[in-house]
PDB file of C-alpha atoms and ligand atoms in Angstrom:
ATOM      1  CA  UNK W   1     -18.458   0.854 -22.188  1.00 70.00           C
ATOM      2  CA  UNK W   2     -15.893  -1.436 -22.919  1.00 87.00           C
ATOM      3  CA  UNK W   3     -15.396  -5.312 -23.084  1.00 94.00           C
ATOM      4  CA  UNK W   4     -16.172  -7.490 -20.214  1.00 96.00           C
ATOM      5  CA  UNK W   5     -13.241  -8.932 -19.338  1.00 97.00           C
ATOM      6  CA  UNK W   6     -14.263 -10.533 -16.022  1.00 98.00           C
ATOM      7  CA  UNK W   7     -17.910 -11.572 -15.427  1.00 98.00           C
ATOM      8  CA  UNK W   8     -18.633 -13.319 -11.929  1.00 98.00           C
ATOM      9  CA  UNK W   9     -22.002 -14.587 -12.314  1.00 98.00           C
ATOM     10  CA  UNK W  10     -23.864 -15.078  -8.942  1.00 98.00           C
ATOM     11  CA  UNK W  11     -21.177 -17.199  -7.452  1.00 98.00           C
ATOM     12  CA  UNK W  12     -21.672 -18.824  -4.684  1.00 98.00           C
ATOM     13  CA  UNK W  13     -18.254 -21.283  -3.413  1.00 98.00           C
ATOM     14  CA  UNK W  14     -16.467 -22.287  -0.744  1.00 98.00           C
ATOM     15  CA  UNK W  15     -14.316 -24.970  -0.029  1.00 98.00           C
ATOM     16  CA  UNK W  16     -15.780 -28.292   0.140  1.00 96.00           C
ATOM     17  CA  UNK W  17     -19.063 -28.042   2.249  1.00 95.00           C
ATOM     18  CA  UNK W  18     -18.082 -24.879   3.530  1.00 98.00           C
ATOM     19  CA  UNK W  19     -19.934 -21.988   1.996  1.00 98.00           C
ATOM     20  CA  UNK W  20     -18.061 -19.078   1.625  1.00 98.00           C
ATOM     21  CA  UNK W  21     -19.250 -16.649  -1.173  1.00 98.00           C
ATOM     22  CA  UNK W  22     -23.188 -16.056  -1.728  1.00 98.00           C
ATOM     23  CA  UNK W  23     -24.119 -15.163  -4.768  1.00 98.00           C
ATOM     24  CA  UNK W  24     -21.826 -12.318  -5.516  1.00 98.00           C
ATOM     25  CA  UNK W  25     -21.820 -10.646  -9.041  1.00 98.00           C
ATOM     26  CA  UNK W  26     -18.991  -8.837  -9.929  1.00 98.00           C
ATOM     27  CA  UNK W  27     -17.389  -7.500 -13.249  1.00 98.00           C
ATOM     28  CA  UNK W  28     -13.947  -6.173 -14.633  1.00 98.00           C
ATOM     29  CA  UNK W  29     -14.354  -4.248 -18.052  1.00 98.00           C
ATOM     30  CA  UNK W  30     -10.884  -4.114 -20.304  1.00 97.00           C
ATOM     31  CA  UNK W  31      -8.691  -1.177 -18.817  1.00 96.00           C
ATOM     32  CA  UNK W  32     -10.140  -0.626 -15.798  1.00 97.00           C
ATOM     33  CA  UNK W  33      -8.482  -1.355 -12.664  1.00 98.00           C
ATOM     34  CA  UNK W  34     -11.418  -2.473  -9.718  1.00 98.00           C
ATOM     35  CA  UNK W  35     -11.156  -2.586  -6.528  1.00 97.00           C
ATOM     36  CA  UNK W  36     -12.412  -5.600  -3.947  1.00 97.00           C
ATOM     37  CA  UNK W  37     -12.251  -4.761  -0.574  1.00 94.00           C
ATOM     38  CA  UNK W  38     -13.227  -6.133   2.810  1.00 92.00           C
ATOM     39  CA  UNK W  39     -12.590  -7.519   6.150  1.00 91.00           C
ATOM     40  CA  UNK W  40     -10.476 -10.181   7.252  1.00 92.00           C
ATOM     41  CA  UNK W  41     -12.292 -13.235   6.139  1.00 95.00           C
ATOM     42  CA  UNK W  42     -14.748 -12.039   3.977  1.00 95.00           C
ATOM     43  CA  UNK W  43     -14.085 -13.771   1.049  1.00 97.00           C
ATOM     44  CA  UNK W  44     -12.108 -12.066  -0.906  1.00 97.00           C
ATOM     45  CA  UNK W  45      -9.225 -14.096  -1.408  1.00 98.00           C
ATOM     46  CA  UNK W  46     -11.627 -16.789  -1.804  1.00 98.00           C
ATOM     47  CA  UNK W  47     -13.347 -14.948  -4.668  1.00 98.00           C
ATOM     48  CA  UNK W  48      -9.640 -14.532  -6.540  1.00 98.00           C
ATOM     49  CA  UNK W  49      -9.354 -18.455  -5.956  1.00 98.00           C
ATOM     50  CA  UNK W  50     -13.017 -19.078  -7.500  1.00 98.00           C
ATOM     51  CA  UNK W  51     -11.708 -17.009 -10.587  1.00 98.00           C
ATOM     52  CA  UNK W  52      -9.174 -19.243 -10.804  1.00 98.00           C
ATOM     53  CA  UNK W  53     -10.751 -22.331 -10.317  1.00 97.00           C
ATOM     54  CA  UNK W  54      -9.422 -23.129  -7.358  1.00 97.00           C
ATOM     55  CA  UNK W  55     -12.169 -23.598  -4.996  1.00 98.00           C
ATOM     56  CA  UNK W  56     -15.375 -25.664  -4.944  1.00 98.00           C
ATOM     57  CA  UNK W  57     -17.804 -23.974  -6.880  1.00 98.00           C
ATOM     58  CA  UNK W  58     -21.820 -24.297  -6.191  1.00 98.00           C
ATOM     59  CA  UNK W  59     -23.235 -22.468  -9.055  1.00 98.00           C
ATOM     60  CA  UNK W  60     -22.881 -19.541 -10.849  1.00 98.00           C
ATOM     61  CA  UNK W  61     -20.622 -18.930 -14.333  1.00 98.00           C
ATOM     62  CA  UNK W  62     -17.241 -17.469 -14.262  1.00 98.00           C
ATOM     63  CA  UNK W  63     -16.893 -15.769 -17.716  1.00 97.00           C
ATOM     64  CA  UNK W  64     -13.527 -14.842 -19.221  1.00 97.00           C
ATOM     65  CA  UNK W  65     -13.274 -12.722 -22.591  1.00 95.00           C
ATOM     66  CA  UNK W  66     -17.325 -13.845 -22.736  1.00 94.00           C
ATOM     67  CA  UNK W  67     -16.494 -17.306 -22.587  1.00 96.00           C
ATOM     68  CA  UNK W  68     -17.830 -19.471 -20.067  1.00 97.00           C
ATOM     69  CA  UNK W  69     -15.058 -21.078 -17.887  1.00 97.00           C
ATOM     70  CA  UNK W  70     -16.576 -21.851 -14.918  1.00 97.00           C
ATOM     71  CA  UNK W  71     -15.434 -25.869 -16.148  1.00 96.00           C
ATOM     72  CA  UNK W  72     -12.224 -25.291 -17.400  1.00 96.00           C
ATOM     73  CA  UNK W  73      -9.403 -26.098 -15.079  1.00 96.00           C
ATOM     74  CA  UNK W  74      -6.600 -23.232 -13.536  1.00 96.00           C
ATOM     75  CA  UNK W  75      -4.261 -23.948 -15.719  1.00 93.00           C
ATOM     76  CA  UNK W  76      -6.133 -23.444 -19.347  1.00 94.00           C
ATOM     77  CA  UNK W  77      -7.509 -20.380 -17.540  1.00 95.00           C
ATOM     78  CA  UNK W  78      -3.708 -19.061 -17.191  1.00 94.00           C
ATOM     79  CA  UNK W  79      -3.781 -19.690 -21.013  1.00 93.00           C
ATOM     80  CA  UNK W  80      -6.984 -18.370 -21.314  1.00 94.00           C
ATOM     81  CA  UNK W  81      -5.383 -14.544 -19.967  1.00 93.00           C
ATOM     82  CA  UNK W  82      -5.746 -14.483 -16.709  1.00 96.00           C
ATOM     83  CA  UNK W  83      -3.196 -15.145 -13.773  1.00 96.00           C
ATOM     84  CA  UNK W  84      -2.860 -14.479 -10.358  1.00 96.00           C
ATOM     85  CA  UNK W  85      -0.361 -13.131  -7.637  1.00 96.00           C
ATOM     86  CA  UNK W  86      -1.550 -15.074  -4.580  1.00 94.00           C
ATOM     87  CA  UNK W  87      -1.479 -13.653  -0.865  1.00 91.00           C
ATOM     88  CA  UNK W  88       1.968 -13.429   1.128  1.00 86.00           C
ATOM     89  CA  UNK W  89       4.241 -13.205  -2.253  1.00 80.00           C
ATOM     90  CA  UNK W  90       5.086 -16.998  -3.004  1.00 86.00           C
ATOM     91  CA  UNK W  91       8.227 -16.757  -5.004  1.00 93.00           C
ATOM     92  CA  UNK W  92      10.150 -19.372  -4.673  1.00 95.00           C
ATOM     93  CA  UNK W  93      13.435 -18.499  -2.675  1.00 95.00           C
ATOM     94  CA  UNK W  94      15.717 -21.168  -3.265  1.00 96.00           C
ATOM     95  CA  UNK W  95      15.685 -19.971  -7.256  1.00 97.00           C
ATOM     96  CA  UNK W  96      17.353 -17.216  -8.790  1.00 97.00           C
ATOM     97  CA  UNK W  97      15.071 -14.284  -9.759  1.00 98.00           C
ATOM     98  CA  UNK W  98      15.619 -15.125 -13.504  1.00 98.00           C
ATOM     99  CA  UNK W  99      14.582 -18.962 -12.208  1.00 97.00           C
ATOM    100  CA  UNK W 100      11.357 -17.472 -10.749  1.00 97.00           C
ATOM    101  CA  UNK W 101      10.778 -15.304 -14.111  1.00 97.00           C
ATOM    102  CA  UNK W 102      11.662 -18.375 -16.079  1.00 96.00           C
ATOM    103  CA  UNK W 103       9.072 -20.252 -13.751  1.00 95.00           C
ATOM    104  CA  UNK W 104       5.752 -17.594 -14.458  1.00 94.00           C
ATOM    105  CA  UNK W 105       6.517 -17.932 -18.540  1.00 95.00           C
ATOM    106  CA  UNK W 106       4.578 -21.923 -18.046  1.00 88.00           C
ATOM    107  CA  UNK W 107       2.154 -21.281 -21.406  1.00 90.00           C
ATOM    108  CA  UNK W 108       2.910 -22.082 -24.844  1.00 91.00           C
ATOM    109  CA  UNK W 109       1.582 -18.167 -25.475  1.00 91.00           C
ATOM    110  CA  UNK W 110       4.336 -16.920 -22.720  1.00 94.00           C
ATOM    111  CA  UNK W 111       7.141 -18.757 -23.913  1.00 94.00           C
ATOM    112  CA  UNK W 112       6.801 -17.325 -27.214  1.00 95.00           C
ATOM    113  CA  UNK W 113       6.559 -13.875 -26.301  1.00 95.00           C
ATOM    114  CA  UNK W 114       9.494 -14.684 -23.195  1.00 96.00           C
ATOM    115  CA  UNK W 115      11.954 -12.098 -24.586  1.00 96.00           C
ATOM    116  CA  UNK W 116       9.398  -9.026 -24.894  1.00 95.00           C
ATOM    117  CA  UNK W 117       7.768 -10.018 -21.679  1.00 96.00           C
ATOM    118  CA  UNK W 118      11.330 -10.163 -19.721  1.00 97.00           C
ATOM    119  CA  UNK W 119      12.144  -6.480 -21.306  1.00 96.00           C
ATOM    120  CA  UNK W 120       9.147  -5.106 -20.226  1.00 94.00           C
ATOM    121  CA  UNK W 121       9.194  -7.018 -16.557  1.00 95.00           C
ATOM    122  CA  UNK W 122      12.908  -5.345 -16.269  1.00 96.00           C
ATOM    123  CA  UNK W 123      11.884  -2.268 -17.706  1.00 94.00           C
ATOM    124  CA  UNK W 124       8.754  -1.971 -14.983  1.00 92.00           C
ATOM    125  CA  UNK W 125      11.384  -3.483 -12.275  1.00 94.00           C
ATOM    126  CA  UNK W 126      14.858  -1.835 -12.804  1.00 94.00           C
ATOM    127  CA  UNK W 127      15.963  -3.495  -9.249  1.00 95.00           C
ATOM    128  CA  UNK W 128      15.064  -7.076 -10.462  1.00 96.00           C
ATOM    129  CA  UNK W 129      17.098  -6.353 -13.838  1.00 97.00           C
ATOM    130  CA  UNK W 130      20.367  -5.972 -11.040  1.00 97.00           C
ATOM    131  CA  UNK W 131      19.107  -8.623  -9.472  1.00 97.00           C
ATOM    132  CA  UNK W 132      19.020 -11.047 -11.778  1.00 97.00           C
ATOM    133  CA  UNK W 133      21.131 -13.471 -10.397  1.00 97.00           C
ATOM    134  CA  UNK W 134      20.068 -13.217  -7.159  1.00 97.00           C
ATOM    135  CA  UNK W 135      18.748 -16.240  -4.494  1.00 97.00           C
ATOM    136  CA  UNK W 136      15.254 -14.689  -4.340  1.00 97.00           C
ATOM    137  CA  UNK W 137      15.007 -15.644  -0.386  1.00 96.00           C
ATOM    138  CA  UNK W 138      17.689 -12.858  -0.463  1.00 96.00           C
ATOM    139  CA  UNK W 139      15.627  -9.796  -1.723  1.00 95.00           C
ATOM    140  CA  UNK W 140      13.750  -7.202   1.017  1.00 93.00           C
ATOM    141  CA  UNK W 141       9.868  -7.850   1.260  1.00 92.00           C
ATOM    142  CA  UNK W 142       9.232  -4.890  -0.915  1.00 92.00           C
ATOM    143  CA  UNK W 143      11.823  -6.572  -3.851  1.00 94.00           C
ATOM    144  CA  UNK W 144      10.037 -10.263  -3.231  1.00 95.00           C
ATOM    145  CA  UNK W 145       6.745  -8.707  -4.076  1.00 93.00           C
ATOM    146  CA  UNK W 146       7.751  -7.184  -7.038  1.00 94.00           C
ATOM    147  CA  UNK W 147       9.037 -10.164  -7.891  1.00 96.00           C
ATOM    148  CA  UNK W 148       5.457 -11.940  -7.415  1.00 96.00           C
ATOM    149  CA  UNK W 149       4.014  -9.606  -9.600  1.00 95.00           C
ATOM    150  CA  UNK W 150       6.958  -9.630 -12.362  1.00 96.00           C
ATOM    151  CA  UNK W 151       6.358 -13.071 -12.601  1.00 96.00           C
ATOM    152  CA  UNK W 152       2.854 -13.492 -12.910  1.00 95.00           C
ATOM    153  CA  UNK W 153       3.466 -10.802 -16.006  1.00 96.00           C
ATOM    154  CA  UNK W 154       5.838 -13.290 -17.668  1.00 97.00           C
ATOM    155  CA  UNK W 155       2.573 -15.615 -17.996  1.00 95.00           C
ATOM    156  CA  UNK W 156       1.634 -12.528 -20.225  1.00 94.00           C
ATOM    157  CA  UNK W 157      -1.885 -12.040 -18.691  1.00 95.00           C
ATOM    158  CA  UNK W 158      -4.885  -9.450 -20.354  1.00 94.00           C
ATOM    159  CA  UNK W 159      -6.086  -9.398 -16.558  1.00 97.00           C
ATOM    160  CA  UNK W 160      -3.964  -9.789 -13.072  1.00 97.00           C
ATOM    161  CA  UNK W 161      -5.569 -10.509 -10.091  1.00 98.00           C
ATOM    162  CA  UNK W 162      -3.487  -9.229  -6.874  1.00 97.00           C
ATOM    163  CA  UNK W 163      -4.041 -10.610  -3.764  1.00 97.00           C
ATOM    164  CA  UNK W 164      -2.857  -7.820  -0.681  1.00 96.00           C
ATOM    165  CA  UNK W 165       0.359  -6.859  -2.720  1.00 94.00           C
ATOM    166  CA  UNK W 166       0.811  -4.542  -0.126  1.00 92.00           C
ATOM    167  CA  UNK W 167       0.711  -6.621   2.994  1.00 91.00           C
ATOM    168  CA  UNK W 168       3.479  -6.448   5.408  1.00 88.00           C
ATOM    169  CA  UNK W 169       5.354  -3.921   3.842  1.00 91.00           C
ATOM    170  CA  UNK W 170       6.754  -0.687   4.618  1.00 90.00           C
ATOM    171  CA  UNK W 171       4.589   2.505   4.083  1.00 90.00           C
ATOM    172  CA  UNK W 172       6.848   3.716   1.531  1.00 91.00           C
ATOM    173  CA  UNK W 173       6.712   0.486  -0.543  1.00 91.00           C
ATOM    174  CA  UNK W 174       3.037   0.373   0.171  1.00 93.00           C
ATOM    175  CA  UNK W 175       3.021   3.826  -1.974  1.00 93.00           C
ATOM    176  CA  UNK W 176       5.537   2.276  -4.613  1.00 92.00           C
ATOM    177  CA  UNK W 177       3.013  -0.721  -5.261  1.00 93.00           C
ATOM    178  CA  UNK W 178      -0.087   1.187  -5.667  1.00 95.00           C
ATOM    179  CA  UNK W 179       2.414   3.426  -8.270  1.00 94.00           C
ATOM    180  CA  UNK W 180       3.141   0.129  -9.873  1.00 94.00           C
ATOM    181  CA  UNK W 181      -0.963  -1.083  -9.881  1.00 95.00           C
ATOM    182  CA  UNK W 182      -1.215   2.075 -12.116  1.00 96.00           C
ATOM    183  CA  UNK W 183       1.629   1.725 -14.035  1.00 94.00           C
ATOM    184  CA  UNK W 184       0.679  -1.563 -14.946  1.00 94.00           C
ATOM    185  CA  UNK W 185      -2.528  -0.582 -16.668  1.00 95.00           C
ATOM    186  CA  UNK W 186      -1.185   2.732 -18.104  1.00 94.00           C
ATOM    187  CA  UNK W 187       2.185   1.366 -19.507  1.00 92.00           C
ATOM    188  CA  UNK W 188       1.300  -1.791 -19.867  1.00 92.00           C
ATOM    189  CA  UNK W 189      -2.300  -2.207 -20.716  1.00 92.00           C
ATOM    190  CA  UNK W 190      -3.481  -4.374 -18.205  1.00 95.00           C
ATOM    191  CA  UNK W 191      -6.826  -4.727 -16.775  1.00 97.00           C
ATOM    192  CA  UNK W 192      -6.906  -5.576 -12.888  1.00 98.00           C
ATOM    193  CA  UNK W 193      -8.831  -6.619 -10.239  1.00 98.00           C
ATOM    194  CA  UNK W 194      -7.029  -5.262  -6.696  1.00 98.00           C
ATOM    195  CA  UNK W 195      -7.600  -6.869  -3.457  1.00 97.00           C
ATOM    196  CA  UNK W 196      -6.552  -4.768  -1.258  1.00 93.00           C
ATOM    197  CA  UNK W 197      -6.829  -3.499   2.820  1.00 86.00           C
ATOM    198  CA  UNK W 198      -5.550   0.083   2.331  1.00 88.00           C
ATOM    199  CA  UNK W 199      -9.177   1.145   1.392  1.00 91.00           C
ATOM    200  CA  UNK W 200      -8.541   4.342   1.023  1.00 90.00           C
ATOM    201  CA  UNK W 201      -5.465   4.086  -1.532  1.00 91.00           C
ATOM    202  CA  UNK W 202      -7.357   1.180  -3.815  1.00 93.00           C
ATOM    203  CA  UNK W 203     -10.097   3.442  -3.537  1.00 94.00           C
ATOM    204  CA  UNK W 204      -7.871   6.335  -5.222  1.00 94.00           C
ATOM    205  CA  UNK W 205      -6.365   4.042  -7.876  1.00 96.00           C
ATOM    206  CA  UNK W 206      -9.258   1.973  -8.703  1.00 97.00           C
ATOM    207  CA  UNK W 207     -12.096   2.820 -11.304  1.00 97.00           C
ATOM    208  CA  UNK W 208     -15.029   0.915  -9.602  1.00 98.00           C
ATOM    209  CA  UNK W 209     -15.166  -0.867  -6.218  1.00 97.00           C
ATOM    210  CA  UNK W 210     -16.872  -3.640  -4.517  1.00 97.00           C
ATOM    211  CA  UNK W 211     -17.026  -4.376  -1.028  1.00 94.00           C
ATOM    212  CA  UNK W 212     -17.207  -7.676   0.591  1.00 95.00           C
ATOM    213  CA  UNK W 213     -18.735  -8.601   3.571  1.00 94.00           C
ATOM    214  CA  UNK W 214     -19.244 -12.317   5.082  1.00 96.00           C
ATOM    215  CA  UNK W 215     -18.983 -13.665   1.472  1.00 98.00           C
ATOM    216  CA  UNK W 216     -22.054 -11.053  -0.018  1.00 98.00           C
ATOM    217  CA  UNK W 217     -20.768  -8.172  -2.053  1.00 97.00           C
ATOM    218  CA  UNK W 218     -23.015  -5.140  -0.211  1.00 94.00           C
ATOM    219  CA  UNK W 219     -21.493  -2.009  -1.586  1.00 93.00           C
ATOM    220  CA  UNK W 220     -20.259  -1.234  -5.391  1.00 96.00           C
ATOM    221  CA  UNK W 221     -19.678   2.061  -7.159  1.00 96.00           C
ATOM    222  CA  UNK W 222     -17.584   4.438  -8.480  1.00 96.00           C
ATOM    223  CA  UNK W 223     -14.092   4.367  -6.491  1.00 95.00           C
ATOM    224  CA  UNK W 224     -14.187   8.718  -6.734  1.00 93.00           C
ATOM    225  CA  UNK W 225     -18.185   7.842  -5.013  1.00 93.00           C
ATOM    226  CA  UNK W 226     -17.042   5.021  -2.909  1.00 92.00           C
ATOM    227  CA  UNK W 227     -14.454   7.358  -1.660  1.00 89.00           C
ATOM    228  CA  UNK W 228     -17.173   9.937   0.410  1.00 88.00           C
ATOM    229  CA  UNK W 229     -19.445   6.950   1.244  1.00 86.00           C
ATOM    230  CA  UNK W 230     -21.088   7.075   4.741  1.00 84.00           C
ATOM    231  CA  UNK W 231     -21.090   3.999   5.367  1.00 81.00           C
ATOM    232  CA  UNK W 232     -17.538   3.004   3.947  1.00 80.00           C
ATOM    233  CA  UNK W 233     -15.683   5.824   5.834  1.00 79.00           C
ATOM    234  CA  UNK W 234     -17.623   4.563   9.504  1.00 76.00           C
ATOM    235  CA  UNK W 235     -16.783   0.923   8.354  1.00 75.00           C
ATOM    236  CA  UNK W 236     -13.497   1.330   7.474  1.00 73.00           C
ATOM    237  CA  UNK W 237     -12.228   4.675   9.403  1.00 60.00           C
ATOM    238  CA  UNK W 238     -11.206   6.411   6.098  1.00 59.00           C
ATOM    239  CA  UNK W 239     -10.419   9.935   7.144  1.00 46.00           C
TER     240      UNK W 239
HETATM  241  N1  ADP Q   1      -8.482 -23.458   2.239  1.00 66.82           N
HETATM  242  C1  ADP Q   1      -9.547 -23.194   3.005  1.00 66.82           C
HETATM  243  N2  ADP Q   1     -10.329 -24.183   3.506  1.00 66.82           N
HETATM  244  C2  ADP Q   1     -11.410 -23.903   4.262  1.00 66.82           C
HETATM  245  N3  ADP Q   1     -11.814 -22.669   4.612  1.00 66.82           N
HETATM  246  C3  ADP Q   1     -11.070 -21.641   4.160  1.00 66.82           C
HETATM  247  C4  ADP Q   1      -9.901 -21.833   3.339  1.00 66.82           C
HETATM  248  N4  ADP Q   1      -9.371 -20.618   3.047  1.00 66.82           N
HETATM  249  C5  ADP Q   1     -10.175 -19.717   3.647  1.00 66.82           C
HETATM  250  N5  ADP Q   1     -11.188 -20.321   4.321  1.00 66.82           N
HETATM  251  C6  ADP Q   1     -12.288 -19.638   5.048  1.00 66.82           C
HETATM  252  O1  ADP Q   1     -13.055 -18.902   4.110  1.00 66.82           O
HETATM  253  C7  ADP Q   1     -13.471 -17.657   4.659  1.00 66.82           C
HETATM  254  C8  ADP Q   1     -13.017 -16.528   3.762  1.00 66.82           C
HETATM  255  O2  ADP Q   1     -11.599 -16.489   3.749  1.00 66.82           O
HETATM  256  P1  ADP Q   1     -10.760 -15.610   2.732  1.00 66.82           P
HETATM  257  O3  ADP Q   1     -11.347 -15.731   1.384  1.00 66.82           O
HETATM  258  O4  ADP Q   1      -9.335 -16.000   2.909  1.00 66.82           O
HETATM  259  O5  ADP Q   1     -11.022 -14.131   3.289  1.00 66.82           O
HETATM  260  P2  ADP Q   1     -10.242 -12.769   3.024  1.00 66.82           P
HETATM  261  O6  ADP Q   1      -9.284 -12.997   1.902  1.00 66.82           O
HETATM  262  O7  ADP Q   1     -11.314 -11.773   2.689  1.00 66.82           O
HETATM  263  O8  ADP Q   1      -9.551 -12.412   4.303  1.00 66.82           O
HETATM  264  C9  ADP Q   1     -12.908 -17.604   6.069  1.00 66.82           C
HETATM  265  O9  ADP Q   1     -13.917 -18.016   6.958  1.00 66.82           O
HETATM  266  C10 ADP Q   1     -11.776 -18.594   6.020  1.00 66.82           C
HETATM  267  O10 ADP Q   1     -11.546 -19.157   7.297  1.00 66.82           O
HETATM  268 MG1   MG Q   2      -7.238 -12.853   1.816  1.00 66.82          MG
END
């Protein structure tokens, strides 16, 4: 098996006095591409935010690359390898999408590597490459998304977390992100953790899966298993 990348530890966090995850284990190996799934407000961007160290954590160890981060603030985190593309793409649209690419490369780590990461963000997203210059408010949903996810890769991560890249977007750009979620760990070697409410297509790309419910992980497995789960397909109408 390979490395641990990702270790959630039983968490349990919320926000303030409001408890929100219960002891929920969870783990990302290097190269593999998992799956967290769930209803509407059960937690799961909450668990991306706990990763982060964004939330108010209870108890329970965060571990990234085997070290223990749960006390190390977001941003030495980002340094540490991991970044995140938060819900509802928030690019910023008054910047150009070079600004917003400039904006992700924030580490001393990313800055060095700037020029390599830029070729392979413009290699993954030909569009942006055109787009360069571009007032990001400007681009289509699909575009702004990829533009999220371009420049969390200019932070130069080992693991991305995505929050719903898919939400709100057109069925045919809901196919071309879950192309680029694989594309990303096949061309570019990175390990991810996929938040996502098309079940059934995170359930086709991911390795492993967890699902969610009211802040207690109550399913995990195989994404192939997951897949022709009872329970999952009643739950969640996959046909
Ligand atoms: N910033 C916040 N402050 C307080 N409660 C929050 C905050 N964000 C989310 N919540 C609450 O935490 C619970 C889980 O939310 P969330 O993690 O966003 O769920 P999901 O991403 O699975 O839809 C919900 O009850 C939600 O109302
Ligand atoms: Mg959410």
């Amino acid at each position: 098996m390979a490395r641990e990348v990702l270790v959630l530890d039983k968490i349990n966090a919320g926000y303030g006095e409001f408890h929100v995850l219960f002891d929920v284990n969870l783990k990302v190996h290097e190269g593999e591409i998992v799956a967290l799934v769930g209803p509407n407000g059960a937690g799961k961007t909450t668990t991306l935010r706990t990763i982060m160290g964004m939330t108010t954590l209870y108890s329970g160890k965060v571990l990234l690359n085997g070290k223990d981060v749960t006390k190390i603030p977001t941003h030495k985190r980002i340094e540490l390898g991991i970044t995140m593309v938060p819900e509802g793409r928030r690019i910023f649209k008054t910047l150009t999408v070079y600004e917003n690419l400039l904006a992700g490369a924030l580490t001393k780590k990313a800055r060095q590597r700037f020029q390599e990461n830029l070729e392979l963000v413009f290699n993954f997203f030909p569009k942006l490459k055109e787009r360069r210059n571009q007032i990001a408010g400007t681009l289509s949903g699909g575009e702004a998304q990829m533009l999220a996810i371009a420049r969390a890769l200019m932070a130069d991560p080992d693991i991305l977390l995505l929050d719903e890249p898919s939400l709100g977007l057109a069925p045919k750009i809901v196919i071309q992100v879950f192309d680029i979620v694989k594309k990303l760990r096949e061309e570019a070697d990175k390990t991810i953790l996929l938040v996502e409410q098309h079940v059934k297509h995170s359930l086709e790309v991911a390795d492993r899966a967890y699902v969610l419910e009211q802040g207690k992980i109550v399913l995990e497995g195989e994404a192939k298993q997951l897949l022709t789960d009872e329970r999952l397909r009643k739950a969640y109408l996959i046909l």
